Coordinates of C-alpha atoms and ligand atoms in Angstrom, one line a residue:
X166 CA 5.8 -20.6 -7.6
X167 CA 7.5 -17.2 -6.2
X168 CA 6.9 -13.9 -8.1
X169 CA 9.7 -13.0 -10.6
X170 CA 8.3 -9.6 -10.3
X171 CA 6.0 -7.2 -8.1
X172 CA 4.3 -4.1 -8.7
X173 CA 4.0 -2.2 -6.1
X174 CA 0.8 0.2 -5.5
X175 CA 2.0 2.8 -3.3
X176 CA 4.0 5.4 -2.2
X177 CA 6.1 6.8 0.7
X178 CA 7.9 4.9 3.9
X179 CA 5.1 1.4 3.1
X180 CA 6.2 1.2 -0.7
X181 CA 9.9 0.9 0.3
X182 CA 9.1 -1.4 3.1
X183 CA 7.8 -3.8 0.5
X184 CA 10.4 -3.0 -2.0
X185 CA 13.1 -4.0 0.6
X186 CA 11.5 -7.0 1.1
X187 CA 10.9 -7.9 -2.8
X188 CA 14.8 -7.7 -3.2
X189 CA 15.3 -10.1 0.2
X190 CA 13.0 -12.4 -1.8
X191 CA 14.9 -12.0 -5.4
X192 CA 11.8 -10.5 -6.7
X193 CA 12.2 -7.7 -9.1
X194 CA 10.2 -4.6 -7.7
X195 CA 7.9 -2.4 -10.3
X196 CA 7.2 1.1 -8.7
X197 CA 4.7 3.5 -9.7
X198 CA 4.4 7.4 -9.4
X199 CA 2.2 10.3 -9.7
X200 CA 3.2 13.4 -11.6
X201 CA 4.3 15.5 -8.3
X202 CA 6.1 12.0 -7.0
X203 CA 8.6 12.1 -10.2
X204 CA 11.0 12.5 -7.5
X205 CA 9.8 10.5 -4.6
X206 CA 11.9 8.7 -2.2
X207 CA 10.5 5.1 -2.8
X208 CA 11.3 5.2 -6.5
X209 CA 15.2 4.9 -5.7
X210 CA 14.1 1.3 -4.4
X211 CA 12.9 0.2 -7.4
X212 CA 14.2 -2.1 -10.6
X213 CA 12.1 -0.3 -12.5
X214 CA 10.0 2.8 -12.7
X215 CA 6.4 4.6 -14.4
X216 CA 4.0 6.6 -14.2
X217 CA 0.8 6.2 -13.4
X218 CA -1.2 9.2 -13.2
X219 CA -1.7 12.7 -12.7
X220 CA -1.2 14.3 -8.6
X221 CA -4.5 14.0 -7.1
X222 CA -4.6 10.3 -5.9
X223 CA -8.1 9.9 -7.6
X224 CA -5.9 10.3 -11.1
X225 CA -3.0 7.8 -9.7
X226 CA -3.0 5.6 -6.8
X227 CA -6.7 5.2 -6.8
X228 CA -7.4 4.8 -10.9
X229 CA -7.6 1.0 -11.3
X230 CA -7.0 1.1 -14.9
X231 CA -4.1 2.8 -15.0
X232 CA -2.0 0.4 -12.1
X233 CA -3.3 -2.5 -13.9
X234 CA -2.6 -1.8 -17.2
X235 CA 0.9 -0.9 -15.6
X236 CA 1.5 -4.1 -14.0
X237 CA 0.7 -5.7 -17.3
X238 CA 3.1 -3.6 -19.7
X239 CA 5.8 -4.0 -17.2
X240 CA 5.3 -7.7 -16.8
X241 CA 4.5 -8.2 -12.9
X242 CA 3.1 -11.3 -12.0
X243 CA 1.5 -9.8 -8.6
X244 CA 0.6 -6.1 -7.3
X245 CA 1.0 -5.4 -3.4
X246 CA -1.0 -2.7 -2.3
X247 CA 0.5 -1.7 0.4
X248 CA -2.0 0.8 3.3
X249 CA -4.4 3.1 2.1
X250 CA -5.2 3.8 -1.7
X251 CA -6.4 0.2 -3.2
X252 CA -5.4 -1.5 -0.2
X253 CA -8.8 -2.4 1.1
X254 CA -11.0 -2.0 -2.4
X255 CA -12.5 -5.2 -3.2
X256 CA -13.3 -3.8 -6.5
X257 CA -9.5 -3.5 -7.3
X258 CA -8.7 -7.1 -5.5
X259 CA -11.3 -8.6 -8.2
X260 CA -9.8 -6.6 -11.3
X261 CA -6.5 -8.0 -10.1
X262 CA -8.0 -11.9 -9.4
X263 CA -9.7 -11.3 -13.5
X264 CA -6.6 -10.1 -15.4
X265 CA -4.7 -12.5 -14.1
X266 CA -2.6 -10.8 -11.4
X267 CA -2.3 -12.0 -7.9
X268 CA -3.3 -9.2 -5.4
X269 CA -1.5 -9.6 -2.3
X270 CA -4.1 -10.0 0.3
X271 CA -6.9 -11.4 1.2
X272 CA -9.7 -12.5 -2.0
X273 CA -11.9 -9.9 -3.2
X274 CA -14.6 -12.0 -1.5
X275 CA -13.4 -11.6 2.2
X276 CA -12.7 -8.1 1.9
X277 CA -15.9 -7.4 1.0
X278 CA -17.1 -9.2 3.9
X279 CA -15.0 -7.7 6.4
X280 CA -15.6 -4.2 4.9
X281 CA -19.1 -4.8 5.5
X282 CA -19.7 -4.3 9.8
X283 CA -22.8 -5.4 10.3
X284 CA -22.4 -8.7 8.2
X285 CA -19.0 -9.0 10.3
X286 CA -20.3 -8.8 13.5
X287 CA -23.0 -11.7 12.5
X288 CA -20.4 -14.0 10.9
X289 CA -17.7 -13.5 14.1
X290 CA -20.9 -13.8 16.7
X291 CA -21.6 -17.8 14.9
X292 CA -18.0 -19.1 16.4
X293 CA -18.7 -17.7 19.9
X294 CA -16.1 -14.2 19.8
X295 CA -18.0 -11.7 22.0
X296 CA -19.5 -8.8 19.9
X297 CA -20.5 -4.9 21.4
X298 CA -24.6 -5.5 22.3
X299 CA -26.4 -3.9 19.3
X300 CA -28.5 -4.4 16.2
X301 CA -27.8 -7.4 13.9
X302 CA -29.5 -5.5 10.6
X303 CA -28.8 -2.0 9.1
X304 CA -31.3 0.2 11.0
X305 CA -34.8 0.5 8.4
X306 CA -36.4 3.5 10.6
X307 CA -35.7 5.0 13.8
X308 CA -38.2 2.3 16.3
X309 CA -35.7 -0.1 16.0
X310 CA -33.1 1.9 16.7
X311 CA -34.9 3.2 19.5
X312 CA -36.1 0.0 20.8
X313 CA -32.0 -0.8 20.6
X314 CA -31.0 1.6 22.6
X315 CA -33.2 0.8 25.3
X316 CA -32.7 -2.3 25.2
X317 CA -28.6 -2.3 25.5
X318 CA -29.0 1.3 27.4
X319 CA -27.9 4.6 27.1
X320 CA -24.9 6.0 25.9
X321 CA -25.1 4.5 22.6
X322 CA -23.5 5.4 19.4
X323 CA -24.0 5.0 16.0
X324 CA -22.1 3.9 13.3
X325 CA -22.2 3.3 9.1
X326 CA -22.1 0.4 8.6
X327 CA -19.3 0.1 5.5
X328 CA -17.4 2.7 6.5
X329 CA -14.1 2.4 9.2
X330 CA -11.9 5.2 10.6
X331 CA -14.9 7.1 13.1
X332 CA -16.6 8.5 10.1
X333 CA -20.7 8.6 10.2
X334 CA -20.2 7.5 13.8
X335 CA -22.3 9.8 16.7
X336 CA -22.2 9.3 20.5
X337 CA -25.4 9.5 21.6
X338 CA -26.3 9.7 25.4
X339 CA -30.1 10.1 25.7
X340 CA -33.4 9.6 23.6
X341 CA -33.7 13.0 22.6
X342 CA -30.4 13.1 20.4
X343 CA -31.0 9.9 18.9
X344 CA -33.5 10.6 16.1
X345 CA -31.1 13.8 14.8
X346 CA -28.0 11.6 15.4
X347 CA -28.9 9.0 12.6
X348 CA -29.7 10.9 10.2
X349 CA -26.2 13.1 10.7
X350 CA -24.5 9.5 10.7
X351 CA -26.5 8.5 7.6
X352 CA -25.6 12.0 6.0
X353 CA -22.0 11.6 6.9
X354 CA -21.5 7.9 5.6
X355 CA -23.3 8.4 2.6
X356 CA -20.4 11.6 1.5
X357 CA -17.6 9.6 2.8
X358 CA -18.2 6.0 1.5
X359 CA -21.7 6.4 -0.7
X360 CA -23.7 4.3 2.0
X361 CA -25.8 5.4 4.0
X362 CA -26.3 2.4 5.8
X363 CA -26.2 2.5 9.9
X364 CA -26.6 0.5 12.8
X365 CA -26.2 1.6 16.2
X366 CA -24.6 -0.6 19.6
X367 CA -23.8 -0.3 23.4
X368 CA -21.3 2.6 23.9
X369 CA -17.8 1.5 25.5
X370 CA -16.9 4.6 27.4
X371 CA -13.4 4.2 27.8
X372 CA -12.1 1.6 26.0
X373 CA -8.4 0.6 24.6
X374 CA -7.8 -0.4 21.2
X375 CA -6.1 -3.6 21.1
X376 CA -5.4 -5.6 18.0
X377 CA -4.2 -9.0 16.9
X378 CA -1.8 -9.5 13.9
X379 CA -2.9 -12.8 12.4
X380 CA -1.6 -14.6 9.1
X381 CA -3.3 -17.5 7.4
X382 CA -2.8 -19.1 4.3
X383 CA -4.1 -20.9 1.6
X384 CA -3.8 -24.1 3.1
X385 CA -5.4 -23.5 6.3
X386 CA -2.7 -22.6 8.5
X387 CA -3.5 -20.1 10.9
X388 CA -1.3 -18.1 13.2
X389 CA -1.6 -15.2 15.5
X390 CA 1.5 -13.0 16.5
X391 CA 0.2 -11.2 19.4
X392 CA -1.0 -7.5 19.8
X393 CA -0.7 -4.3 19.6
X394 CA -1.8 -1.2 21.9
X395 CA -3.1 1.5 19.9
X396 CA -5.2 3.8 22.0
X397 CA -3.0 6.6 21.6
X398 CA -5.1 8.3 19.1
X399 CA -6.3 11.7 17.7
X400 CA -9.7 11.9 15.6
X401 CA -9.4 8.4 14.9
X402 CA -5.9 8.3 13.3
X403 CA -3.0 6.3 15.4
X404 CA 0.2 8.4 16.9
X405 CA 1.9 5.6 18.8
X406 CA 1.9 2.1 18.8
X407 CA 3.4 -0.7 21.6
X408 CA 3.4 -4.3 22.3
X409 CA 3.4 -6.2 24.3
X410 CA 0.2 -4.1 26.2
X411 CA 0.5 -3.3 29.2
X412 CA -3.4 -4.3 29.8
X413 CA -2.9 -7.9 28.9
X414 CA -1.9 -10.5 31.2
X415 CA -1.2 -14.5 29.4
X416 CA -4.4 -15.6 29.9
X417 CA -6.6 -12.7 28.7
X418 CA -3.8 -12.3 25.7
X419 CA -4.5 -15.9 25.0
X420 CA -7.9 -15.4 24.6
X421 CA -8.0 -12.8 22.5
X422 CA -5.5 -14.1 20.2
X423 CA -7.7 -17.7 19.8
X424 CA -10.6 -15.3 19.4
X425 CA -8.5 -13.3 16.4
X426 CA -7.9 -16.9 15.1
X427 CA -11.5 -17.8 15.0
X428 CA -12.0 -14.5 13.3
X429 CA -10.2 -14.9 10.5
X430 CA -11.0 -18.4 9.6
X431 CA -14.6 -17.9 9.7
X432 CA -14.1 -15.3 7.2
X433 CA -12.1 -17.5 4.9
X434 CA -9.7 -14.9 4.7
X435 CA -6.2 -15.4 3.6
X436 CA -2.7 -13.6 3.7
X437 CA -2.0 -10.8 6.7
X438 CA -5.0 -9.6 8.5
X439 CA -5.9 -7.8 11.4
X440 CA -8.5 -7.9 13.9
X441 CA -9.2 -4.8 16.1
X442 CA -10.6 -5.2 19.8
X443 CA -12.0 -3.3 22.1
X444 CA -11.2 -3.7 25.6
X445 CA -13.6 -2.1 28.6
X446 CA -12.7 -1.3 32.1
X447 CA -13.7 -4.4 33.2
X448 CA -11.6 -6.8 31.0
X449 CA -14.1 -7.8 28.7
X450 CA -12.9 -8.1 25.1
X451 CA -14.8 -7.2 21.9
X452 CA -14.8 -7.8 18.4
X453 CA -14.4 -4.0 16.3
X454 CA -13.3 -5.2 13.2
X455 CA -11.0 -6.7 10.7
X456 CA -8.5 -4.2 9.0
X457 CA -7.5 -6.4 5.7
X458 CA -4.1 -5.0 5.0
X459 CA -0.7 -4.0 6.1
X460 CA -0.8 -2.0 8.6
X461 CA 1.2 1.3 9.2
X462 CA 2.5 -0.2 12.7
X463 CA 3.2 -3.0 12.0
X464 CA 7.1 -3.0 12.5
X465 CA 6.4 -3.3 16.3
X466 CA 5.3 -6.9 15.8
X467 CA 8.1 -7.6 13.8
X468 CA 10.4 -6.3 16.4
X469 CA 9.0 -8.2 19.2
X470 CA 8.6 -11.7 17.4
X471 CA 11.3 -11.6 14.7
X472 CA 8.6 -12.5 11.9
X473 CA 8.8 -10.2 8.7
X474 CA 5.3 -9.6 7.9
X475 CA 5.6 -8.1 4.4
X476 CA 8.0 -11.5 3.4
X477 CA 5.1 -13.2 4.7
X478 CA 2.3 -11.7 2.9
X479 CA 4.2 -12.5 -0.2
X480 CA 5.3 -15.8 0.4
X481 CA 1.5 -16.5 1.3
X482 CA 0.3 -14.6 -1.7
X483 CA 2.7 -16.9 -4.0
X484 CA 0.8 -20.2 -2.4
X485 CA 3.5 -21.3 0.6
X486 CA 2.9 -22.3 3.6
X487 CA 3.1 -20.2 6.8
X488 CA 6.4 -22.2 8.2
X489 CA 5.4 -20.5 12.0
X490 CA 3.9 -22.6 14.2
X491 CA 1.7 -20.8 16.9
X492 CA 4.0 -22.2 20.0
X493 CA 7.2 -21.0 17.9
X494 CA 5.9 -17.6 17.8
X495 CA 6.9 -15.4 21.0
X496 CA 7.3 -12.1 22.3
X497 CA 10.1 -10.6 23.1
X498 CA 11.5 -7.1 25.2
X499 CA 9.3 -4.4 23.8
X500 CA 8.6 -1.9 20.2
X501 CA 7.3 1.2 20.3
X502 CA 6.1 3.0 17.2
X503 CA 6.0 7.0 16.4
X504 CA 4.7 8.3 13.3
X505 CA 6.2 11.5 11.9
X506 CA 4.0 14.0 10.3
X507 CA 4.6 17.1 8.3
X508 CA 1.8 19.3 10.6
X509 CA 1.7 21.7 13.2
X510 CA 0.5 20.2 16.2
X511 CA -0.2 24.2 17.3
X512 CA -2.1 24.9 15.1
X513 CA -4.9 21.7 14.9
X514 CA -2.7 19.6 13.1
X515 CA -3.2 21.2 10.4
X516 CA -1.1 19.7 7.2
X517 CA 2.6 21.3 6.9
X518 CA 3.4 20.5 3.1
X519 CA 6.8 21.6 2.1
X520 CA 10.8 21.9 1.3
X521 CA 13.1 19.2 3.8
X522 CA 16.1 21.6 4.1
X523 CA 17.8 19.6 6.9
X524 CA 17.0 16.0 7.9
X525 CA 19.3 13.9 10.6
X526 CA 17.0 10.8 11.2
X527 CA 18.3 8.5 13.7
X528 CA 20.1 5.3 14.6
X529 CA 21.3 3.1 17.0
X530 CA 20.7 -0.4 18.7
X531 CA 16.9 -1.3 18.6
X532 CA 16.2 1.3 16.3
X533 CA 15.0 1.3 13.3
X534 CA 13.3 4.3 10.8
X535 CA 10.9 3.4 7.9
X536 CA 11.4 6.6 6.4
X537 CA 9.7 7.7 2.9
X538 CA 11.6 10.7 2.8
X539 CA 15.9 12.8 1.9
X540 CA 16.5 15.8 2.4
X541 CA 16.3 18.8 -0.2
X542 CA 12.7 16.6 -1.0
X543 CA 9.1 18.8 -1.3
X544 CA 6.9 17.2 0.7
X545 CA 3.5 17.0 -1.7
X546 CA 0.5 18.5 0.0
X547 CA -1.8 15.5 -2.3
X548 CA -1.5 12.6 0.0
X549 CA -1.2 11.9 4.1
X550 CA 1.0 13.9 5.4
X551 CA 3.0 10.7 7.0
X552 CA 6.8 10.9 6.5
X553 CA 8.8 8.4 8.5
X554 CA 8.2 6.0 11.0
X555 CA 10.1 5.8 14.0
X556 CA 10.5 2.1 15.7
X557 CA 12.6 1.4 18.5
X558 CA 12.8 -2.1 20.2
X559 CA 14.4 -2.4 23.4
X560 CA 14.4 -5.4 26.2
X561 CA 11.6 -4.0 28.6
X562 CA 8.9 -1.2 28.3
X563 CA 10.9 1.5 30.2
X564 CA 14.3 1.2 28.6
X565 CA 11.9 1.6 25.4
X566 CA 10.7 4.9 26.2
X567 CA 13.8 6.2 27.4
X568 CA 15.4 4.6 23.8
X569 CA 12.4 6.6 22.1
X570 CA 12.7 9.6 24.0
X571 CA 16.5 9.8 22.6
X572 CA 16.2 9.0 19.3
X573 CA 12.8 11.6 19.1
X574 CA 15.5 14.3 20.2
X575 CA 18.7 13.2 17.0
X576 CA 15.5 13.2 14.7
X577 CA 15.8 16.8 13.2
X578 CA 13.4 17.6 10.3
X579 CA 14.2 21.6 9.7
X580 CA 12.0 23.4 6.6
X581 CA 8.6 21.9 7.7
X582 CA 6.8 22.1 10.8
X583 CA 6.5 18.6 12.4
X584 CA 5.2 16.6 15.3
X585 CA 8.5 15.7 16.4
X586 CA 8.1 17.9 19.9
X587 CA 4.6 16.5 20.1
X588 CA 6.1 12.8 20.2
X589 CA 8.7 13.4 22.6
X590 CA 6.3 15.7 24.9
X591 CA 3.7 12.3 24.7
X592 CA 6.7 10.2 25.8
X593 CA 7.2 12.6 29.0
X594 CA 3.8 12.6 29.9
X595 CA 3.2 10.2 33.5
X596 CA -0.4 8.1 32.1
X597 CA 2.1 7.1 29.2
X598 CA 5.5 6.5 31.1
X599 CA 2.9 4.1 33.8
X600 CA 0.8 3.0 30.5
X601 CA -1.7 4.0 32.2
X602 CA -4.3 5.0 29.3
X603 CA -7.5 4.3 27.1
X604 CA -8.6 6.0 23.6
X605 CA -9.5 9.1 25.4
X606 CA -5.3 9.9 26.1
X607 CA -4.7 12.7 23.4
X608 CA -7.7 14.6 24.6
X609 CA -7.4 14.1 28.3
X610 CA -3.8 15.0 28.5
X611 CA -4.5 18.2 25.7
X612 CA -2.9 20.7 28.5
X613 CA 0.7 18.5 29.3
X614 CA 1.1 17.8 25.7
X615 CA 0.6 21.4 24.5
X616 CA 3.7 24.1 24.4
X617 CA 2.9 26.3 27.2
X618 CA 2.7 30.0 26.0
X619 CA 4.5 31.8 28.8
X620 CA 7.9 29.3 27.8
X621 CA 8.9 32.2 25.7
X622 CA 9.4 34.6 28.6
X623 CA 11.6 32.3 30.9
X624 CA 13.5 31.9 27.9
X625 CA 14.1 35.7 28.2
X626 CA 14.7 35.3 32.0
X627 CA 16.7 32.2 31.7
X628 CA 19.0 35.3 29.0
X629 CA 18.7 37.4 31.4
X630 CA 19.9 35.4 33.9
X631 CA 23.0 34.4 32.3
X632 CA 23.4 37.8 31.3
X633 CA 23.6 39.3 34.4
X634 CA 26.0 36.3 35.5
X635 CA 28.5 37.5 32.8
X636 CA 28.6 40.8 34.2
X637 CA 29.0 39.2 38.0
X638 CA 26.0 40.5 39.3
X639 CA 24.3 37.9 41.3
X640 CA 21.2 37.0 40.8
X641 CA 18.3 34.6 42.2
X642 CA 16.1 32.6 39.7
X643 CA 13.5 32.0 41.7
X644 CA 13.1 27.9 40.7
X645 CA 11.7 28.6 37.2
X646 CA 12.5 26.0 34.6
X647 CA 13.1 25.9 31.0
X648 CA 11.3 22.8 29.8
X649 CA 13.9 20.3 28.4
X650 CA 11.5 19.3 25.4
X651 CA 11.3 22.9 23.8
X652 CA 14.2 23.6 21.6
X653 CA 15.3 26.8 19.5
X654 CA 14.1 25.7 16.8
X655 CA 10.7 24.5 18.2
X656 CA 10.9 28.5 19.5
X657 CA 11.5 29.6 15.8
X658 CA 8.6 27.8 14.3
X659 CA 8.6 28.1 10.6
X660 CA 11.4 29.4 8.7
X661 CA 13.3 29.0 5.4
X662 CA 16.0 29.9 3.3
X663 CA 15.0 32.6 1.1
X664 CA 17.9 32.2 -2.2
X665 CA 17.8 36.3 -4.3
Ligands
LIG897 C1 -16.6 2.2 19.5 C2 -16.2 2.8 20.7 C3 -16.9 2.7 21.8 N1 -18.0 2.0 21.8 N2 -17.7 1.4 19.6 C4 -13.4 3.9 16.5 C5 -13.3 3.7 15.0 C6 -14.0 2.4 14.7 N3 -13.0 1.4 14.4 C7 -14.7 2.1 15.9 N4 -14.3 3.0 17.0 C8 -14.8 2.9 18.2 N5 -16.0 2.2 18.4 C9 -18.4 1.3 20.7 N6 -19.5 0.6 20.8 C10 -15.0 3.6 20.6 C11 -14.3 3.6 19.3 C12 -13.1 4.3 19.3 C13 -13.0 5.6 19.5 C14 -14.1 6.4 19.7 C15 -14.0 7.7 19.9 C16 -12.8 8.4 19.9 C17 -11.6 7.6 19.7 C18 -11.7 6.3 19.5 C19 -10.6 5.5 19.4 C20 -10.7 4.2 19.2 C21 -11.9 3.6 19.2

């Protein structure tokens, strides 16, 4: 039976995404807020409003209880968690499965199997999908980990072993780092996810980060839509997104989806899932792990295969079938994904919280903006600074860039600094334009994607220049050039309108 009614666990660009698809569906959507969201952008999506919580997310989006109880009082039959916050918390899945709700996602089983590493690695290795050489068992004291590492040989690196997103993990390229590495991995993963559990494997040195969007559902269907290319990343979090890849030919895309398949039905898990690869030099393909949500790029797949992914989680949640069969399911042209931040990409990325006082987002054929935000909004400096997403489709890989490149330039976000000339300058740089690039791109290519300091100066020549033309003096400019990508505003930096 379909849901007469969802609550919806989140905030931002994802909470409207599922809110959209909730109305598509005729299902009445519940949305929740936090005392600084009482004005948030997803809320104007919504049939029907409260709140849950103070600001920090710990008091809101994270408190159990309190998005529960909610769902109960305002009658929802299911809650979908969207990214981030409960997404992922098995803990949360389980309170949902014993008061009766339906959490859409996997059960609170398989996602604490797939939270757990190690035990994934073991499970996935049993149905033949090729795991990174490493230990099998949390490490107990540093001789196995030693005898590990020479075993699989050097560089190795460690990692916790119920944590995700690079945390507690250390490169480590000879003997002599490896006892102080452990315990700085244990350290770390016992502060970020209170386990200090860590195991250590072969070190890929410069890998791609491919993964497979699968769907299966409670009758045993099983489906893969293809992948998508996320190397392009900085300290672990994801800045653009493709697919097709440009790594992949049929056959090794082929095998990598099966593998994903085999993944996911070993682990008995149900509803939208992911499975992260990662791809050496050589070809070879290996098992990372299983991200057990919605994922923030995953409009790209829905571009390219014309499957809604969020109608699907539902429709799986609520007991149908998955009406896709795996030869139905094809790729077409190409979607690239930018995500908008409020940060300063000049100053370490650092968080940019604030007041929208302008906001053109744009639009056009094959593009498409999951955006979370209007302007005259304050962006709350509580949660991830995402704002929008920008998605553009077009029918090959170069006419996609060029469409991205364009629409990066009508995006105009004035009042907070942004990463918007950070996007377009990774769009302009050549290892992207050839897709030519691992997960070492945003540190490699740190020079290219960086405002030179000098521009400000042939701005003043470039005013001189046409200064001096006015008057009819003539002048030589000696073949400097103003970059296209820097605007006057991106020359301003921060500003606002001060009202006395
Ligand atoms: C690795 C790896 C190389 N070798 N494991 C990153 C987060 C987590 N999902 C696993 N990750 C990686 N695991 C082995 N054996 C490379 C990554 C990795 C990465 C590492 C450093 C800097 C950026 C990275 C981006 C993607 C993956």
């Amino acid at each position: 039976m379909m849901f007469k009614k969802i609550l919806i666990a989140n905030r931002g660009e994802i909470a409207i995404r599922i809110a959209r698809a909730c109305r598509e569906l005729g299902i009445r959507a519940v949305g929740v807020y936090s005392t600084v969201d009482e004005n948030a952008h997803h809320l104007r999506y919504m049939d029907d409003t409260h709140w849950i919580g103070d600001s920090p997310p710990q008091a809101s989006y994270l408190n159990i209880s309190n998005v529960i109880d909610v769902a109960g009082r305002a009658g929802a039959q299911a809650i979908h968690p969207g990214y981030g916050f409960l997404a992922e918390n098995s803990d949360f899945a389980k309170a949902c499965e014993e008061s009766g709700l339906v959490f859409i996602g996997p059960s609170s089983n398989a996602l604490a199997l797939v939270g757990d590493k190690v035990a994934s690695r073991n499970t996935v290795q049993k149905v033949g999908v090729p795991i990174i050489p490493g230990m099998r068992t949390v490490g107990k004291d540093s001789s196995g980990f030693k005898k590990m590492a020479k075993k699989v040989g050097y560089p190795v690196i460690v990692k916790a072993s119920m944590g995700g997103g690079g945390k507690g993990m250390r490169i480590v390229r000879t003997e002599k780092e490896l006892e102080a590495s452990i315990a700085a991995g244990q350290r770390e993963a016992k502060s970020a996810f209170g386990d200090a559990s860590v195991y250590l494997e072969k070190y890929i040195e410069k890998p791609r980060h491919i993964e497979f969007q699968v769907l299966r559902d409670h009758h045993g269907n099983v489906a893969h839509l293809f992948e998508r290319e996320c190397s392009i990343q900085r300290r672990h979090q994801k800045i653009i997104e493709e697919t097709p890849s440009a790594a992949l030919d049929d056959e090794l895309r082929m095998n990598m989806g099966e593998a994903a398949k085999k993944v996911i039905e070993i682990a008995e898990y149900t509803n939208a899932g992911t499975v992260e690869f990662l791809l050496d030099e050589n070809r070879n393909f290996y098992f990372l792990e299983v991200n057990a949500r919605v994922q923030v790029e995953h409009p790209i797949t829905e571009m390219v295969t014309g499957v809604d992914l969020v109608r699907q989680q539902i429709r799986i949640a609520a007991g149908d079938k998955i009406n896709l069969s795996q030869a139905s399911i094809k790729q077409r042209g190409h979607a690239i994904e930018a995500r908008i931040y409020a940060e300063d990409p000049e100053n370490n990325f650092l968080p940019c919280p604030g007041r929208i006082l302008y906001l053109n987002e744009p639009s056009g054929p094959g593009i498409r903006v999951d955006s979370g935000i209007y302007q005259g909004w304050d962006v709350p400096p509580h949660y991830d600074p995402i704002l929008s997403k920008l998605i553009v489709w077009a029918e090959n890989r170069d006419v996609a860039i060029e469409r991205m490149s364009n629409a990066l330039k009508d995006y105009i976000v004035l009042g907070i600094k942004n990463n918007l000339g950070y996007l377009k300058r990774i769009m302009g740089t050549s290892k992207f334009t050839k897709g030519d690039y691992d997960t070492h791109f945003i540190d490699e290519n740190e020079e290219e994607l960086s405002i030179p300091k000098e521009n400000i100066h042939v701005v003043l020549v470039a005013a001189a220049l046409l200064a001096a033309e006015k008057k009819g003096v003539s002048v030589e400019s000696g073949g400097t050039q103003v970059r296209r990508d820097t605007t006057p505003w991106q020359e301003l930096g921060h500003w606002e309108i001060c009202e006395d």
